[in-house]
Coordinates of C-alpha atoms in Angstrom, one line a residue:
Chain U
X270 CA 0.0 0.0 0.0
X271 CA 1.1 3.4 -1.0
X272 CA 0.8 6.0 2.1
X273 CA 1.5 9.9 1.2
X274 CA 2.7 11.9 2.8
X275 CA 0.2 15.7 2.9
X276 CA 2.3 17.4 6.1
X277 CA 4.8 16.9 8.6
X278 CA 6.1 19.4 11.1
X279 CA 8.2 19.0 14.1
X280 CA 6.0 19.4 17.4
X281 CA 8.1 18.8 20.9
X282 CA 10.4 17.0 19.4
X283 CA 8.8 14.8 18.0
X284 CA 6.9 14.5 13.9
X285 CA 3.0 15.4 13.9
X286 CA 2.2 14.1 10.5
X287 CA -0.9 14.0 8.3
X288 CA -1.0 10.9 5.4
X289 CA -3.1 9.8 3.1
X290 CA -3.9 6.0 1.6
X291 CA -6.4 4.2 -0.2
X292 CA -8.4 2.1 1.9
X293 CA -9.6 -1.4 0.9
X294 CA -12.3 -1.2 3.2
X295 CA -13.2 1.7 2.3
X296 CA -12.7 2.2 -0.7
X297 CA -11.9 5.8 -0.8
X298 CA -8.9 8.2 0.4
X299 CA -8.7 8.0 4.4
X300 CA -6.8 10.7 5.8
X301 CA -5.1 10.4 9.1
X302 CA -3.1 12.0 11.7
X303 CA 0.1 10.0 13.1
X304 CA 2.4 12.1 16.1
X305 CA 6.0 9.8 16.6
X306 CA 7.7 11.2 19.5
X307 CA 11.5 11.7 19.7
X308 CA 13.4 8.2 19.8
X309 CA 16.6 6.4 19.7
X310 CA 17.3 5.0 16.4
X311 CA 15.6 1.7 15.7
X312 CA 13.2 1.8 18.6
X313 CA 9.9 0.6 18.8
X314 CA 7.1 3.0 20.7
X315 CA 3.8 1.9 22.0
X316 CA 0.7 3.0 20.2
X317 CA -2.6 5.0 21.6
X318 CA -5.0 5.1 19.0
X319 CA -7.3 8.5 19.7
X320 CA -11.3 8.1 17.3
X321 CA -12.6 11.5 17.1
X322 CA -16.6 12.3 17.4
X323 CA -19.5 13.2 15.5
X324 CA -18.3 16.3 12.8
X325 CA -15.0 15.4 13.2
X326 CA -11.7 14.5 11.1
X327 CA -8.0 13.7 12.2
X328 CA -7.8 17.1 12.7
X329 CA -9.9 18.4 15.5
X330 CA -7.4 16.5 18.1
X331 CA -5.0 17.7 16.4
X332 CA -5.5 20.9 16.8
X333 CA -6.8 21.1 20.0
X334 CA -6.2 17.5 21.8
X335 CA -2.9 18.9 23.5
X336 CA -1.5 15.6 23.3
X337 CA 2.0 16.5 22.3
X338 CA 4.2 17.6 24.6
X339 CA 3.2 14.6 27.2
X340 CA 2.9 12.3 24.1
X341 CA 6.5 13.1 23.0
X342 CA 7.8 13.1 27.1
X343 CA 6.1 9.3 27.8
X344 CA 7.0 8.3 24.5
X345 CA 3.8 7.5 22.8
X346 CA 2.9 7.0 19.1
X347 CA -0.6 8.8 18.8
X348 CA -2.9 8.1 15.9
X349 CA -5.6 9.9 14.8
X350 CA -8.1 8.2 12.0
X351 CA -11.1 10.1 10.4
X352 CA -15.0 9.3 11.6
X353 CA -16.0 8.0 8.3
X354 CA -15.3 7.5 4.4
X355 CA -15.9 10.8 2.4
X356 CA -16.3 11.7 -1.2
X357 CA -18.5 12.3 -4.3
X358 CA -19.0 8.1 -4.2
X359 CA -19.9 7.8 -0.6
X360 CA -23.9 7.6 0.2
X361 CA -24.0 10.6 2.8
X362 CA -27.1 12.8 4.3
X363 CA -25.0 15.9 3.8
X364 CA -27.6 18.0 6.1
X365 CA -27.6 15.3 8.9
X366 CA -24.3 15.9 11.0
X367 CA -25.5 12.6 13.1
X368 CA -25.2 10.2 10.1
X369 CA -22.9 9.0 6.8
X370 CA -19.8 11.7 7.2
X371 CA -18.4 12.5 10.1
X372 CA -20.3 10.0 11.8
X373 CA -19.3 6.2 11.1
X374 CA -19.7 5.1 14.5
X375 CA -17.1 2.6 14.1
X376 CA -19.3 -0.1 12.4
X377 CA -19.5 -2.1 9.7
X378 CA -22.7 -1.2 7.9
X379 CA -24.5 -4.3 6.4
X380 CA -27.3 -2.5 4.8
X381 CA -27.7 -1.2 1.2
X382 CA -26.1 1.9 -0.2
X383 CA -24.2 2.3 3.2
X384 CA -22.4 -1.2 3.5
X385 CA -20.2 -0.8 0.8
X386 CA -17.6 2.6 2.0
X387 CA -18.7 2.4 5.9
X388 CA -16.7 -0.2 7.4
X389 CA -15.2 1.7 10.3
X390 CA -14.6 -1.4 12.5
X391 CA -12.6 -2.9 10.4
X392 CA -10.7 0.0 8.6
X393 CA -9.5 1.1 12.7
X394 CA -8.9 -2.2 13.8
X395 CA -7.8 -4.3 11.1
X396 CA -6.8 -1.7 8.0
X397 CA -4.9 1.0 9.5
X398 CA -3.4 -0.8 12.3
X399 CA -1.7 -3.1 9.1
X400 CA -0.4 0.8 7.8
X401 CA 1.1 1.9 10.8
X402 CA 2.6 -1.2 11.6
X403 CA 4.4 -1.1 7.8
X404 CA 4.9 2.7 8.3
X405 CA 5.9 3.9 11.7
X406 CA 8.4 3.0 14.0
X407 CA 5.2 0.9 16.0
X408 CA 5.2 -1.6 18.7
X409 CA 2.1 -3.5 17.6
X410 CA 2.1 -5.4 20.8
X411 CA 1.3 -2.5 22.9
X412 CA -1.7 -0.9 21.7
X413 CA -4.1 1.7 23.7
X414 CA -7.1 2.9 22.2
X415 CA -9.3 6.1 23.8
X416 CA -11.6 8.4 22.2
X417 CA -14.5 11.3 22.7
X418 CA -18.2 11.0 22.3
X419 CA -19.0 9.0 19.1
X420 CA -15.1 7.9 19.5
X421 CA -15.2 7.1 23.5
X422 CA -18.1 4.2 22.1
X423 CA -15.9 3.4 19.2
X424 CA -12.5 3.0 21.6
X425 CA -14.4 0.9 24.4
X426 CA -16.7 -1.4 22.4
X427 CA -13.4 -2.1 20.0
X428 CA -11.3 -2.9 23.6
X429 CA -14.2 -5.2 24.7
X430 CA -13.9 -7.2 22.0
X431 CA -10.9 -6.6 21.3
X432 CA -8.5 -7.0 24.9
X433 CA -5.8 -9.2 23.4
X434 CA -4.9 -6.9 20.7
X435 CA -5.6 -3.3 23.4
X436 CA -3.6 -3.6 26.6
X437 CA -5.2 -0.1 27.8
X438 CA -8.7 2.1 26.8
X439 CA -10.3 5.1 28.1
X440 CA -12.6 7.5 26.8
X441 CA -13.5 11.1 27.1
X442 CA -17.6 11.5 27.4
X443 CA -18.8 8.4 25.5
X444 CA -21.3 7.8 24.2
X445 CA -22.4 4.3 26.2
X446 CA -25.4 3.2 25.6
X447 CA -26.0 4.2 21.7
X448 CA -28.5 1.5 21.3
X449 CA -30.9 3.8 22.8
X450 CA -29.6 7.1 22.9
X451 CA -31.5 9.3 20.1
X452 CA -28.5 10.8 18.3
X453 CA -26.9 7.2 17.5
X454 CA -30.2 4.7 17.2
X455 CA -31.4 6.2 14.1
X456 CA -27.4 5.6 12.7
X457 CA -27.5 1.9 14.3
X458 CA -30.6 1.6 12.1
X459 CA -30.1 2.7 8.7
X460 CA -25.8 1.3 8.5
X461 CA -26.6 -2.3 11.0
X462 CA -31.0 -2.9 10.4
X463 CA -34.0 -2.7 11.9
X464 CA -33.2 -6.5 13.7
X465 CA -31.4 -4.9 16.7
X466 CA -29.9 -7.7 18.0
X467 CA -27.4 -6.9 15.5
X468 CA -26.6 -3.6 17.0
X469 CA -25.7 -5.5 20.5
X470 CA -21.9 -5.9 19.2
X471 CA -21.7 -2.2 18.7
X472 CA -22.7 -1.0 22.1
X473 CA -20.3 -1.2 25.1
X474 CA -23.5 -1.4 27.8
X475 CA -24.9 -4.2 25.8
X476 CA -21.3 -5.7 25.0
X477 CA -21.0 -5.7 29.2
X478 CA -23.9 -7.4 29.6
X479 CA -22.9 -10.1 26.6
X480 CA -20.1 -11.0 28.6
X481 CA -17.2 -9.2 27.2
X482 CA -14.5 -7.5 29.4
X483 CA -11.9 -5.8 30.2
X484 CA -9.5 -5.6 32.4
X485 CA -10.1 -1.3 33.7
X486 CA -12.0 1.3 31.5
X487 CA -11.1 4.8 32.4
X488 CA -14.2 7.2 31.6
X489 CA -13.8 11.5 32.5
X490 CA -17.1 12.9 31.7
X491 CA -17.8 16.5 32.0
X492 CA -20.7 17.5 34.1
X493 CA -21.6 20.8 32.3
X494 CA -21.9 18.7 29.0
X495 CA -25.0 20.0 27.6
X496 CA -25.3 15.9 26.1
X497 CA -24.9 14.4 29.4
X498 CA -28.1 13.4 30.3
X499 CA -30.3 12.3 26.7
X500 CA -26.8 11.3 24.8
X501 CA -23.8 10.3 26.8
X502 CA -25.6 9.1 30.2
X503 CA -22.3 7.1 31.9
X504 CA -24.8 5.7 34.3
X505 CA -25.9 3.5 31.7
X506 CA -21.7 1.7 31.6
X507 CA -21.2 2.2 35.6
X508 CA -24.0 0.2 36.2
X509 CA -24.1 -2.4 33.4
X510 CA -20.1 -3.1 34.4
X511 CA -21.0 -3.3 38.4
X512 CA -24.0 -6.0 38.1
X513 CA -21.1 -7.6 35.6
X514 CA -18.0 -6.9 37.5
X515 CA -16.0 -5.0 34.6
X516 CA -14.1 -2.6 36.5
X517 CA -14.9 1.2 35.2
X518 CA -13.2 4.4 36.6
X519 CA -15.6 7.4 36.4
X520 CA -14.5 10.9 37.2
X521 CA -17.0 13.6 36.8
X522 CA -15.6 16.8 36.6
X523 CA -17.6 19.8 37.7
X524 CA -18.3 22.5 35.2
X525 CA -16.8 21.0 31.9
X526 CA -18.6 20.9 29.0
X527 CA -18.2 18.4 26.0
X528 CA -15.5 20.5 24.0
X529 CA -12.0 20.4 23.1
X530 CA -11.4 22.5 26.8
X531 CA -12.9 19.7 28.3
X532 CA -10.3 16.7 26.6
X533 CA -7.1 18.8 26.7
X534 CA -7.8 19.5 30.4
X535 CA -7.6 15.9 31.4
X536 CA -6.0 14.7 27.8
X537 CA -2.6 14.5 30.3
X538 CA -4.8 12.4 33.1
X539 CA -5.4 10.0 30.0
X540 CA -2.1 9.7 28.3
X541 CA -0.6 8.7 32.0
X542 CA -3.2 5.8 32.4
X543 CA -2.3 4.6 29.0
X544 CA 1.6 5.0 29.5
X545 CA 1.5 3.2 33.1
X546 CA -0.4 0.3 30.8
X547 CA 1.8 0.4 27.6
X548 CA 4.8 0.2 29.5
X549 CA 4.4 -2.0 32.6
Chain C
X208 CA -18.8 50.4 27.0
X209 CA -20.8 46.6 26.7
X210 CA -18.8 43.6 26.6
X211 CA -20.8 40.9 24.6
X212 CA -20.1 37.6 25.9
X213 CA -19.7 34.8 23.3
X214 CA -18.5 31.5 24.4
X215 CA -17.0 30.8 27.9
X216 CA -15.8 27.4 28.6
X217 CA -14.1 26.0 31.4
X218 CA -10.3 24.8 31.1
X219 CA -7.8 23.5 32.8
X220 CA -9.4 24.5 35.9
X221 CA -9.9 28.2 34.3
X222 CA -12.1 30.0 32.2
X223 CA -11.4 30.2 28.4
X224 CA -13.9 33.2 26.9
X225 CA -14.4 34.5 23.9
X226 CA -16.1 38.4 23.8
X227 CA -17.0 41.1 21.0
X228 CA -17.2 45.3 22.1
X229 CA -17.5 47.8 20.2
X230 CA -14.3 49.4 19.7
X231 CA -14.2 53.3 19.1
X232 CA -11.0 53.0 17.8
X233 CA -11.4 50.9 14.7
X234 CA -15.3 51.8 14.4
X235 CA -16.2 47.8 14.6
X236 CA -17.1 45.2 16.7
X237 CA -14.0 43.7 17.8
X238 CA -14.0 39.7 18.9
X239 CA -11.0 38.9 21.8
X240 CA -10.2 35.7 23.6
X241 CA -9.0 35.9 27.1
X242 CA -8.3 33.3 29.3
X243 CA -8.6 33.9 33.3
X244 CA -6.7 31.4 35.2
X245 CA -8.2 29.5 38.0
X246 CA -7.4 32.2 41.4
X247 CA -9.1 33.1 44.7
X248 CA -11.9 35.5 45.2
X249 CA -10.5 39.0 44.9
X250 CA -7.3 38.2 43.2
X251 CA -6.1 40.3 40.9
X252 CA -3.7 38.5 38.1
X253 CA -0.8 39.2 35.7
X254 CA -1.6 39.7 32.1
X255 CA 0.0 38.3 29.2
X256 CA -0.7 39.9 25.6
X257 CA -0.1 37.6 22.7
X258 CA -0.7 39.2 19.7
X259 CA -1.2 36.9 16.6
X260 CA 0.1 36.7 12.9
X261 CA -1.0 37.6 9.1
X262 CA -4.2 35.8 8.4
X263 CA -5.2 35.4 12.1
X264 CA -8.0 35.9 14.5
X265 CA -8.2 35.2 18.2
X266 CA -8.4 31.6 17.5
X267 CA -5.4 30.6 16.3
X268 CA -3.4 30.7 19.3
X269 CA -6.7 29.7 21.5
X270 CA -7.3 26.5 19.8
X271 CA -3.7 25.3 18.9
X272 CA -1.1 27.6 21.4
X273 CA -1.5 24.7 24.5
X274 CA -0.7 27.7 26.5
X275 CA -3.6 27.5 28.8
X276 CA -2.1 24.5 31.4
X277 CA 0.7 26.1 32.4
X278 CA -0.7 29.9 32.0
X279 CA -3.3 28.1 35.0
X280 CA -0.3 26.8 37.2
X281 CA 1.2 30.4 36.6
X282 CA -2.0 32.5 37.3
X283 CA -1.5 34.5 34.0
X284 CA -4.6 35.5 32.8
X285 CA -4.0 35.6 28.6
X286 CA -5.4 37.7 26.1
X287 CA -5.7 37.2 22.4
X288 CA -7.1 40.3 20.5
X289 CA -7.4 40.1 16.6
X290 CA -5.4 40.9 14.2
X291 CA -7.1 44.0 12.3
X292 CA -10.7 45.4 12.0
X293 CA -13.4 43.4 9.8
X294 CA -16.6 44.0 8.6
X295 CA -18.3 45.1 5.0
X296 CA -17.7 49.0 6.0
X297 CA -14.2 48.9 6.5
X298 CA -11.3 49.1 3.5
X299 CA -9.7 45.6 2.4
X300 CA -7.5 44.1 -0.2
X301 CA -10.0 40.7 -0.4
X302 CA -6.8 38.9 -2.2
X303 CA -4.3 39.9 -0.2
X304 CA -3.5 38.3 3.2
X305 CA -0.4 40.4 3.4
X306 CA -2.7 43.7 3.6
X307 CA -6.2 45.0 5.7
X308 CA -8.4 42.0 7.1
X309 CA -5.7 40.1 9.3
X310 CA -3.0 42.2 8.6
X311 CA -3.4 45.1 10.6
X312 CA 1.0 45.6 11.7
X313 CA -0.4 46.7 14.7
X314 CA 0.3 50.1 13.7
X315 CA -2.0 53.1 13.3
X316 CA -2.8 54.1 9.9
X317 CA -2.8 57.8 8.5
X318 CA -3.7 57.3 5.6
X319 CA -6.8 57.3 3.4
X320 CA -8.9 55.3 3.0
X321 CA -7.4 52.9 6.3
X322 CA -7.2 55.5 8.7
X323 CA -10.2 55.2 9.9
X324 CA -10.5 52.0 11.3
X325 CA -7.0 50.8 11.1
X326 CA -6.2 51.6 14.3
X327 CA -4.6 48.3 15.7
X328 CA -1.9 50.4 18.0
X329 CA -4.3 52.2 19.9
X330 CA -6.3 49.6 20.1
X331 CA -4.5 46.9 21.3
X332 CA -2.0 49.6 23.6
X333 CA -5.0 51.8 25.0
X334 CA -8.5 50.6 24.1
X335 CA -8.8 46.9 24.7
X336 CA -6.3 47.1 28.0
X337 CA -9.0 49.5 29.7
X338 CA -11.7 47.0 28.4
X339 CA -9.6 44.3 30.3
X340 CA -8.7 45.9 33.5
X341 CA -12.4 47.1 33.9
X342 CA -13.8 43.3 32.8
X343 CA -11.6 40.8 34.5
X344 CA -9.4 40.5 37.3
X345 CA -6.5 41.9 35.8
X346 CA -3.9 43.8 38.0
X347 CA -3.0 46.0 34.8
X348 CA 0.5 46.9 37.0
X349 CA 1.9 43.4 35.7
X350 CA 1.7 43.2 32.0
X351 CA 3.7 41.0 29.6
X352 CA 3.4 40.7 25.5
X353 CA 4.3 38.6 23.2
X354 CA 3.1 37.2 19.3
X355 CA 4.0 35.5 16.6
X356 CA 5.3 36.9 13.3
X357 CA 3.4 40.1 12.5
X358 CA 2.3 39.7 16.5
X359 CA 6.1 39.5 17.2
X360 CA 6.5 42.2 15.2
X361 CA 3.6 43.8 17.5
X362 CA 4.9 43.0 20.6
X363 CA 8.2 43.6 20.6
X364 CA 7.6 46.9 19.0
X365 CA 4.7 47.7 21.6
X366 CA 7.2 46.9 24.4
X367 CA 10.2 49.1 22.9
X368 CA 7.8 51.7 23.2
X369 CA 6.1 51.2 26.6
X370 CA 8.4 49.9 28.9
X371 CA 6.8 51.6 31.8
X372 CA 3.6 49.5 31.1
X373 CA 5.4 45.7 30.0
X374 CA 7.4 44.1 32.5
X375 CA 8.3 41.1 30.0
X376 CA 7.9 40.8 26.7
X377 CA 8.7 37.9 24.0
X378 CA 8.2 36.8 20.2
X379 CA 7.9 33.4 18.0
X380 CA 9.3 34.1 14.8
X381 CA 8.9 37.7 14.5
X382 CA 9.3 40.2 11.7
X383 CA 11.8 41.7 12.9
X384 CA 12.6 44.7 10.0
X385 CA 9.2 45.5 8.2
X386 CA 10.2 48.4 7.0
X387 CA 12.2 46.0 4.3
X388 CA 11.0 42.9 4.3
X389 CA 9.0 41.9 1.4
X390 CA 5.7 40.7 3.5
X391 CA 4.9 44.3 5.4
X392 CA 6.7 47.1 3.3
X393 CA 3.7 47.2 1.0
X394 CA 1.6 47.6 3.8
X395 CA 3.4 49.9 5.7
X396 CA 3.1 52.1 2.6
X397 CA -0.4 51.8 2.4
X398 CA -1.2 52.6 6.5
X399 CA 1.4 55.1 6.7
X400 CA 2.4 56.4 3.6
X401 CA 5.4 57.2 1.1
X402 CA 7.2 58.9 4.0
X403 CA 10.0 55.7 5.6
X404 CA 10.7 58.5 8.7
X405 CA 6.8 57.4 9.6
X406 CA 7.8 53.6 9.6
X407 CA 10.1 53.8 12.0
X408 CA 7.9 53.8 15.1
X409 CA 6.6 50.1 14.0
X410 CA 9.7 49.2 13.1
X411 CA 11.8 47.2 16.2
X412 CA 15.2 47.2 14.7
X413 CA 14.6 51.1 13.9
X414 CA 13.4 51.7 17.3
X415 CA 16.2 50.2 18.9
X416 CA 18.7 52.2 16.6
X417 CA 16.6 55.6 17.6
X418 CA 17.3 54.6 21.0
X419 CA 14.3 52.6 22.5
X420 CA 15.3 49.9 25.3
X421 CA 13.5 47.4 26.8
X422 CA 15.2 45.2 30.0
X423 CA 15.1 41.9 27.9
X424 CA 13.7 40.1 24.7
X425 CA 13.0 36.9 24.0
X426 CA 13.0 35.1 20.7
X427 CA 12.1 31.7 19.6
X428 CA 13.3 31.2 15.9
X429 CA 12.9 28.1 13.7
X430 CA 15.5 27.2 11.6
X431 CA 13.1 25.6 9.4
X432 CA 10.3 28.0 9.0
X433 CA 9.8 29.2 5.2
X434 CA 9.9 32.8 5.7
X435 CA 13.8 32.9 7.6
X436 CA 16.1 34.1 5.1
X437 CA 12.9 36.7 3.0
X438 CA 10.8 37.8 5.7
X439 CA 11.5 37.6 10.1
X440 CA 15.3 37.6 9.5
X441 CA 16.0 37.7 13.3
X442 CA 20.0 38.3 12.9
X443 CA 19.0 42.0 11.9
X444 CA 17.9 42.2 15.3
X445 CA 20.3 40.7 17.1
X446 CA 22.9 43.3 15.2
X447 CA 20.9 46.2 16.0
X448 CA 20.6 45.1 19.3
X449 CA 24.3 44.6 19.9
X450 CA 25.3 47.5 18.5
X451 CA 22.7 49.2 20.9
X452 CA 23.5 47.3 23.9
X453 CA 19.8 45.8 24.3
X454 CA 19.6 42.7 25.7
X455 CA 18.0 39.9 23.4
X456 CA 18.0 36.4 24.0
X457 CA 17.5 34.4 20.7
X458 CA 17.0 30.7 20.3
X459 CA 16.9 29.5 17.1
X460 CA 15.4 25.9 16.7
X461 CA 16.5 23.1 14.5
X462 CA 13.9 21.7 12.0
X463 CA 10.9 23.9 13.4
X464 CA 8.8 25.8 11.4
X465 CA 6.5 28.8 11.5
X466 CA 3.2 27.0 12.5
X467 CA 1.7 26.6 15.7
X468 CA 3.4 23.1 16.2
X469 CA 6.3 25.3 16.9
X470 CA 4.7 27.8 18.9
X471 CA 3.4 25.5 21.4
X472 CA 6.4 23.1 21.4
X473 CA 8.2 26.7 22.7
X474 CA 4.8 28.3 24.8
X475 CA 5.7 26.6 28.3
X476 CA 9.1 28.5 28.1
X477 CA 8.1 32.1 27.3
X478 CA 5.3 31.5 30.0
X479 CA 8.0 30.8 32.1
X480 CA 9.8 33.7 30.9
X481 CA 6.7 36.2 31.7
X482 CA 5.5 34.7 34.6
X483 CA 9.7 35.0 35.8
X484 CA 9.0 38.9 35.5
X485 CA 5.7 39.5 36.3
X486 CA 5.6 37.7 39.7
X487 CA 8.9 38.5 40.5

């Protein structure tokens, strides 16, 4: 596979980077966001994988995910991959910011037009994982995954059923239970069917109660967030994972809302959980 | 005079604002950022100015700067102002970045038609601080400024001229010789007119040279930003300077560029640097 190269800038030390490559899955240009932090020669750095939320591309956390100078300090690879396939070919519903781009939801659509471009599952965990293993100085082995709203469902269903391949996973106001909650049901619909027991493998509440685990799920949750209560509703995960016994750390913090303020504020808090885990 | 606000968020344990007055200066509404650290009832705080570059508004630096951690350790409250008036009423070159909307030099034009709103000194020097110290909880006896580019240009210029009001003052790439460089003598033309003797107010290297002072500058340089050799050229500072016996400190940075990934690589140092001499 061909990667190219759009940007690269020294950032702390490191290389923020934005690439470009033709995804199988697909089947369109994926753009994404890579930071490598300063290393010796030949080394090989752990990996956080960061999904970004509704509306949003590589570059939102980019811009204002203050990951960097931590990042390059702990000596984490970041990656950033974009919410959905775009283009002219792509089946979208440009005036619905809650569905087609900028909102892939991490699934693999099985219904007609959408199941042919949105296969988010499988481009983040199968597709891109394969390009930055090929392309960056990776440790495959030691792979965290966290995200924000849309992405804070994407990174903990994918570590639920994915904890051999993620030894650490957080999330920055998920979305947990998006089986239910409105902005997310009428997506689960129209990409995964009307027969919702499909849906059950994208929704980390219903994934809980199905049995999956892992080992410690790291939620911060802003209580100013103006989604809190009809979109995000954490209650939902802290109480599925008690009556299972999947461990979930919670912090509410008072008077944050669901923006960028609200991740770079406790961005730090996150990259530390997922440094003490990627390099036990 | 009303203060509209337009977004406050909290950050970092701080507020991050956004506002819009009506300035009488430039005859427009004028859009500022400030950030107000997190402090105890009845505190007032040190102020740090950062004044932004060509093609900028208040968010540039708000969004990708990463200044707002440490400014909250430090207790600096931050203020971003914009770059030049805006609106349909006031005079613009719509294809040239280099000239009216986001490219005000910080200087106050004389001449026709820009005269009358192109008032960026006076704004930024006299209007906006009394806007501050009457809207926050500024102690106005402890300012610093610094910017990037044009805002280096700004600040550093600003300070020669007002040392009784800047304790500190710093730059990220700035121009440091407008008068000649090929970015800002057009403009300077246009604001000021024909006349070079007129330039030399907004014109660091010529202010040093008529025998301005400040304590101490700081200067961050990349050694791989774009517009080194044509358009900052720092060295014609540090001659001046030495010649003059003004004390500048310049760091010039191997592989960094002019974007903000090397401004906020560099940000925790020159908050250092301001906080050094504000709370001292």
């Amino acid at each position: 596979m061909t990667l190219e190269t759009i940007s690269t800038a020294k950032a702390h030390g490191g290389v923020q980077g934005v690439y470009r490559h033709a995804s199988a899955e697909t089947k369109t240009p994926m753009t994404f966001a890579v930071f490598v932090p300063p290393h010796e020669q030949g080394a090989k750095l752990p990996v956080l994988w960061y999904l970004s939320g509704l509306t949003c591309t590589h570059a939102n956390c980019m811009d204002k995910g203050e990951y960097r100078r931590l990042a390059a300090e702990l000596g984490l690879i970041v990656v950033l991959p974009d919410t959905s396939p775009r283009g002219e070919t792509v089946p979208d519903e440009k005036d619905n910011w809650q569905f087609g781009s900028g909102a892939g939801f991490y699934v693999d659509a099985t219904q007609a037009p959408y199941a042919e471009n949105y296969r988010m599952y499988s481009y983040v965990t199968k597709e891109l994982p394969a390009v930055i293993a090929a392309n960056f100085p990776a440790d495959m082995s030691r792979q965290g995954i966290t995200g924000h709203s849309m992405g804070g469902h994407g990174a903990l269903t994918i570590a639920l059923k994915n904890p051999d391949t993620f030894k650490s996973a957080s999330a920055f106001a998920p979305i947990v239970k998006p089986s239910v909650a409105g902005w997310s049901k009428p997506a689960l619909e129209k990409y995964l069917g009307a027969d919702e027991t499909a849906w059950r493998a994208y929704d980390m509440v219903l994934l809980i109660e199905d049995g999956k685990r892992f080992p410690e799920l790291l939620v911060d949750q802003g209580e100013a967030d103006s989604f809190l209560t009809t979109g995000l509703m954490p209650e939902l995960l802290v109480d599925a994972a008690a009556k299972a016994g999947q461990k979930v750390v919670l912090n509410l913090r008072e008077g944050y809302d669901h923006s960028y303020n609200f991740i770079s504020t406790f961005m730090d808090d996150h990259l530390r959980w997922h440094a003490a885990r990627l390099k036990a």
